[in-house]
Coordinates of C-alpha atoms in Angstrom, one line a residue:
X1 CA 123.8 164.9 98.1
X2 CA 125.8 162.8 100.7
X3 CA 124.4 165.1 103.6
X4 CA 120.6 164.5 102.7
X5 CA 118.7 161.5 104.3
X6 CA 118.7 158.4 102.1
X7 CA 115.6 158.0 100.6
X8 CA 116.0 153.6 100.4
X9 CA 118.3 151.6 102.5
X10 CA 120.0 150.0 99.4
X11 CA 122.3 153.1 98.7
X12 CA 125.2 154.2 97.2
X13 CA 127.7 157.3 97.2
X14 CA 129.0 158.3 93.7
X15 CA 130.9 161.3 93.0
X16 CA 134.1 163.3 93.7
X17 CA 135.7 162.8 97.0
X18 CA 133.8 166.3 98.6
X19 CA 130.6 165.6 97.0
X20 CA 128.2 163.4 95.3
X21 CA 124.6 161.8 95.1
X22 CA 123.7 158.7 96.6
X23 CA 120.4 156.3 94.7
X24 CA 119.5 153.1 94.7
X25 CA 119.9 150.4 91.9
X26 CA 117.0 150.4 89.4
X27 CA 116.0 152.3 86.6
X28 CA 115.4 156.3 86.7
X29 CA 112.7 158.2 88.8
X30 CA 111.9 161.4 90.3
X31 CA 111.5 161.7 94.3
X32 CA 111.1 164.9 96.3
X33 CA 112.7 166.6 94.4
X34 CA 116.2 164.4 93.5
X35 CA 116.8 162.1 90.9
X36 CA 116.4 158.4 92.2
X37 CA 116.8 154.8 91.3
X38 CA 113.8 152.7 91.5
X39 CA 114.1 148.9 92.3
X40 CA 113.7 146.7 89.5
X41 CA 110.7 144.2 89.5
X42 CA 112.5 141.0 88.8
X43 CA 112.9 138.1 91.9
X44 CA 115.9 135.5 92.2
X45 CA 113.0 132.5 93.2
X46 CA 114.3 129.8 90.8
X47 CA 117.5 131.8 89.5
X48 CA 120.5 129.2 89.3
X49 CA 123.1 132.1 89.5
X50 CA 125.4 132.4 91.9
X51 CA 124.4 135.4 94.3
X52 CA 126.1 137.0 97.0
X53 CA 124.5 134.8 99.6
X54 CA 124.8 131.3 97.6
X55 CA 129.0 132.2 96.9
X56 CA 129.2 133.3 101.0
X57 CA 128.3 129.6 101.9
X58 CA 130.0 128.1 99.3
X59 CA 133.4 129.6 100.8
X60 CA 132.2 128.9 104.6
X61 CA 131.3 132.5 105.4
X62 CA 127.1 132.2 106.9
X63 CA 125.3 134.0 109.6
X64 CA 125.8 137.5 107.2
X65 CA 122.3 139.5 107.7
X66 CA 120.6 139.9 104.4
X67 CA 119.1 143.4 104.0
X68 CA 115.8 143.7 105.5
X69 CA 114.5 146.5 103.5
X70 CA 112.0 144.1 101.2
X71 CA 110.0 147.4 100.3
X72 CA 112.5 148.9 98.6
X73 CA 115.0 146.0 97.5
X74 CA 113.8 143.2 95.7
X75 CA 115.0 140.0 96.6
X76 CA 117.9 140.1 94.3
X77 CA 119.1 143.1 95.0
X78 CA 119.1 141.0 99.0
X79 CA 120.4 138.4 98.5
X80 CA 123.2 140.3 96.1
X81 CA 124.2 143.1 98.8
X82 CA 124.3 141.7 102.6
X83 CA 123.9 144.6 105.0
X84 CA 127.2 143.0 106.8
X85 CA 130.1 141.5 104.2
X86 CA 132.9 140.0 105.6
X87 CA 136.4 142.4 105.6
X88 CA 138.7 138.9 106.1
X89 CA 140.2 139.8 103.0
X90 CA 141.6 135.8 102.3
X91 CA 137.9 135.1 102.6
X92 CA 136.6 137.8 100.0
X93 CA 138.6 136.0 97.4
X94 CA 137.8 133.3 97.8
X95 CA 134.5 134.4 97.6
X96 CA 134.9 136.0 94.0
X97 CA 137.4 133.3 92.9
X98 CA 134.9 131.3 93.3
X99 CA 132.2 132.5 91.2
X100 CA 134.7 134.3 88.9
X101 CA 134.0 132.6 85.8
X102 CA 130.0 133.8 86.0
X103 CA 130.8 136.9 87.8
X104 CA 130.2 139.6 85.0
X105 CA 126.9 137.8 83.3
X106 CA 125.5 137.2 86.9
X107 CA 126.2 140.7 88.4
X108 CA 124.8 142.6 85.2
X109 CA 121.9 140.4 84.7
X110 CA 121.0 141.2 88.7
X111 CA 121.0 144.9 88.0
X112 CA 124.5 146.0 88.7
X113 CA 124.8 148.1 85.2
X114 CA 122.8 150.8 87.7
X115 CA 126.0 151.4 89.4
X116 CA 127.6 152.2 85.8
X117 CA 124.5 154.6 84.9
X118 CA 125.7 156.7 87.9
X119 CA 128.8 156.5 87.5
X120 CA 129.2 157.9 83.7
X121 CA 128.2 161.3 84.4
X122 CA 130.8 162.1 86.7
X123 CA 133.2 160.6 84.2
X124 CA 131.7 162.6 81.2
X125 CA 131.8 165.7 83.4
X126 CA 135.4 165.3 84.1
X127 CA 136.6 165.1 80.6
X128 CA 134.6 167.9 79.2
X129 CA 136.3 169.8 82.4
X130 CA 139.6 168.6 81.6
X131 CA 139.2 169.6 77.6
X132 CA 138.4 172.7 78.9
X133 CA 141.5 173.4 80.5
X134 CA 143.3 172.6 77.6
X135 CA 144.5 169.1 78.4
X136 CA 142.2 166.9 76.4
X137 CA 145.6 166.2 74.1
X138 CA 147.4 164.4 77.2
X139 CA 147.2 160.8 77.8
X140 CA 144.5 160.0 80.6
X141 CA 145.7 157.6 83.2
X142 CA 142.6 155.9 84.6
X143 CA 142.2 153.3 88.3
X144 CA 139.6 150.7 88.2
X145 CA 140.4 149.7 91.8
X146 CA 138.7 146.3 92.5
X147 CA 138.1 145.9 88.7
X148 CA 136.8 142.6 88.9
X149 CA 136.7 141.0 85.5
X150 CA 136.8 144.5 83.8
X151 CA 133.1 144.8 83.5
X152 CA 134.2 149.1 83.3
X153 CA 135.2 149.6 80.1
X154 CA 132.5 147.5 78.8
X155 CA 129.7 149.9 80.3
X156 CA 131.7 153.3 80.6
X157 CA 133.4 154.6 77.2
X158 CA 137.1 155.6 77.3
X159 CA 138.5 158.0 75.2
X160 CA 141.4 156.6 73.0
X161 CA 144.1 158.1 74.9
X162 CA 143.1 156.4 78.0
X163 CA 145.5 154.5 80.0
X164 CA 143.8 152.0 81.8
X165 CA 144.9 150.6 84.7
X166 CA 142.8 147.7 86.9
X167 CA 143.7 145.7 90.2
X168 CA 141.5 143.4 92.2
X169 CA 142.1 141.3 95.1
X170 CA 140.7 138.2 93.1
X171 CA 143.2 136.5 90.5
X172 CA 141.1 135.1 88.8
X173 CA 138.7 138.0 87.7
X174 CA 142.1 139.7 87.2
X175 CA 142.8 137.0 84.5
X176 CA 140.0 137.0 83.3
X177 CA 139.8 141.0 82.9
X178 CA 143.1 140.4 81.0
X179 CA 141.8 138.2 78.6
X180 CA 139.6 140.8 77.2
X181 CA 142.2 143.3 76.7
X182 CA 141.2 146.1 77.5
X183 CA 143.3 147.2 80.1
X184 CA 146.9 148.9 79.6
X185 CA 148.4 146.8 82.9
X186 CA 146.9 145.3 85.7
X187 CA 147.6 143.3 89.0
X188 CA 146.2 141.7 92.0
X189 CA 146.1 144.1 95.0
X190 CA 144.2 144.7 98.0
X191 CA 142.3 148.2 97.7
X192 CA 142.4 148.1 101.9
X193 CA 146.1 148.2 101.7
X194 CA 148.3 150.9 99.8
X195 CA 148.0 150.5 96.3
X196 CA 151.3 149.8 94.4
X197 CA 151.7 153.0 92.3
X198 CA 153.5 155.6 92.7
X199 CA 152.0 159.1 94.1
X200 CA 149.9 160.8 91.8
X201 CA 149.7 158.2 89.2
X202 CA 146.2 159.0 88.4
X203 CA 144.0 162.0 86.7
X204 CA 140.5 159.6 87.4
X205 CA 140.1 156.8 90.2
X206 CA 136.8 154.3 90.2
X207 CA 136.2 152.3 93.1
X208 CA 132.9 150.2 92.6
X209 CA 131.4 147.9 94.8
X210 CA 134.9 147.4 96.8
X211 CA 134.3 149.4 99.8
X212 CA 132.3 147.3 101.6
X213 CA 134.2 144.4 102.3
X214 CA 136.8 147.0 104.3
X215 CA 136.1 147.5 107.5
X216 CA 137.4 151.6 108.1
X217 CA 137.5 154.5 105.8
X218 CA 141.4 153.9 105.6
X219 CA 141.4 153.1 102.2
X220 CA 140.5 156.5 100.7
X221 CA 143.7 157.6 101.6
X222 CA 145.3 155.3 99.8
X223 CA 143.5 155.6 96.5
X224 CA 143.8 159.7 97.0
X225 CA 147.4 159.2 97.2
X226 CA 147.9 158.2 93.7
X227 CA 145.1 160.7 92.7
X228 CA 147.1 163.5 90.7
X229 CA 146.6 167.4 91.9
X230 CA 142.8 167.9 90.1
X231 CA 142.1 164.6 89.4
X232 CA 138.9 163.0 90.5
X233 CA 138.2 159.5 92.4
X234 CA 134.5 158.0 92.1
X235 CA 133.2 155.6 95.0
X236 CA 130.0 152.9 94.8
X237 CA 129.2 151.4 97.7
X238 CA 126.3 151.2 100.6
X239 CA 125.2 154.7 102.1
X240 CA 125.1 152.2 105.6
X241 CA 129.2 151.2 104.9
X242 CA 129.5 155.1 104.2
X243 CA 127.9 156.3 107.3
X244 CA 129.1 153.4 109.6
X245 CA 133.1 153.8 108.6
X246 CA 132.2 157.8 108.4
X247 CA 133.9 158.0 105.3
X248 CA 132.6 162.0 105.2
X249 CA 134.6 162.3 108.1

């Protein structure tokens, strides 16, 4: 749970906004007790992709410490999750506009389908919940905030009366996420600023992999805002972003 003691620096916090698990990215393991993530055994020596650290230079953002914890992180894992990301939002766009057009085959190939893995069972939870209150007949209306290229709906099933909304601060992942058609609207926004929907839009918010590049915890309240009364949001991000912007709080 969120209150427990990370087991691995590399962390994140997945589940409903009063509770969740946190594990880091790899493939399944047991550890005192709690279901963990352990670190896959691949290294980026002599990968031509662009990683998190390549596509910071290449925009003019250098100096950001790398994570430190080589024990538990391999070194793409590293090089793909700085322990300090810039917040200058003009600069984070840059950033993914500039590696948009590899973004989805470079992120999954470095591991990021972990984050989807955790992600799914809260999902699955909250439909069987939601059938059994009698609602599984009514449209679901569905946030992937900072959706990037739309790499969700390709790892996470939707049912087929899912309404599937995605914005992301990059354009160009947004056209690309449009391309592939599987999202009912979507737009450019910034998740740090209020999101342009109207109040209680939602039954089911994701966030994943956004948090981190905004520099409070002010942005939960704008994604709970368009949360509908017993819907459910889902956040990915570092346990150290979580704990620094005391997001529990």
């Amino acid at each position: 749970g969120v209150g427990r003691e990370p087991a691995a620096e590399h962390l994140w916090v997945v589940g409903p906004v009063c509770e969740g698990y946190a594990g880091c990215c790899g493939t399944a393991r047991q550890r005192d007790g709690q279901r963990a993530l352990a670190p896959r055994s691949r290294c980026c020596q002599g990968k031509e992709g662009l990683t998190m650290e390549r596509l910071l230079e290449q925009v003019g953002i250098v100096g950001c410490e790398m994570a430190a914890d080589t024990d538990t992180m391999t070194d793409v894992q590293a090089a793909l999750w700085p322990s300090a990301l810039p917040t200058d939002q003009a600069k984070v766009a840059a950033l993914y506009n500039a590696g948009a057009q590899s973004y989805g085959a470079d992120t999954i190939a470095d591991g990021w389908d972990a984050t989807f893995e955790h992600m799914r069972p809260e999902f699955e939870a909250f439909l069987k919940e939601r059938q059994e209150r009698g609602r599984g007949s009514v449209p679901l209306h569905v946030l992937d905030a900072g959706c990037g290229d739309g790499l969700l709906p390709e790892h996470i099933a939707m049912t087929v009366d899912t309404e599937l909304t995605g914005c992301d601060l990059s354009e160009r992942l947004v056209a690309i996420a449009l391309r592939k058609g599987a999202y009912r609207s979507l737009c450019v926004a910034d998740c740090g600023e209020p999101q342009p929907f109207r109040a209680g839009s939602f039954d089911f918010v994701f966030c994943n992999g956004v948090l981190g590049y905004l520099e409070s915890s002010a942005p939960l309240a704008h994604l709970v805002r368009v949360l509908r009364p017993g819907g459910r949001i889902v956040l990915c991000f570092r346990w150290q972003h979580w704990q620094e912007r005391q997001y529990e709080q």
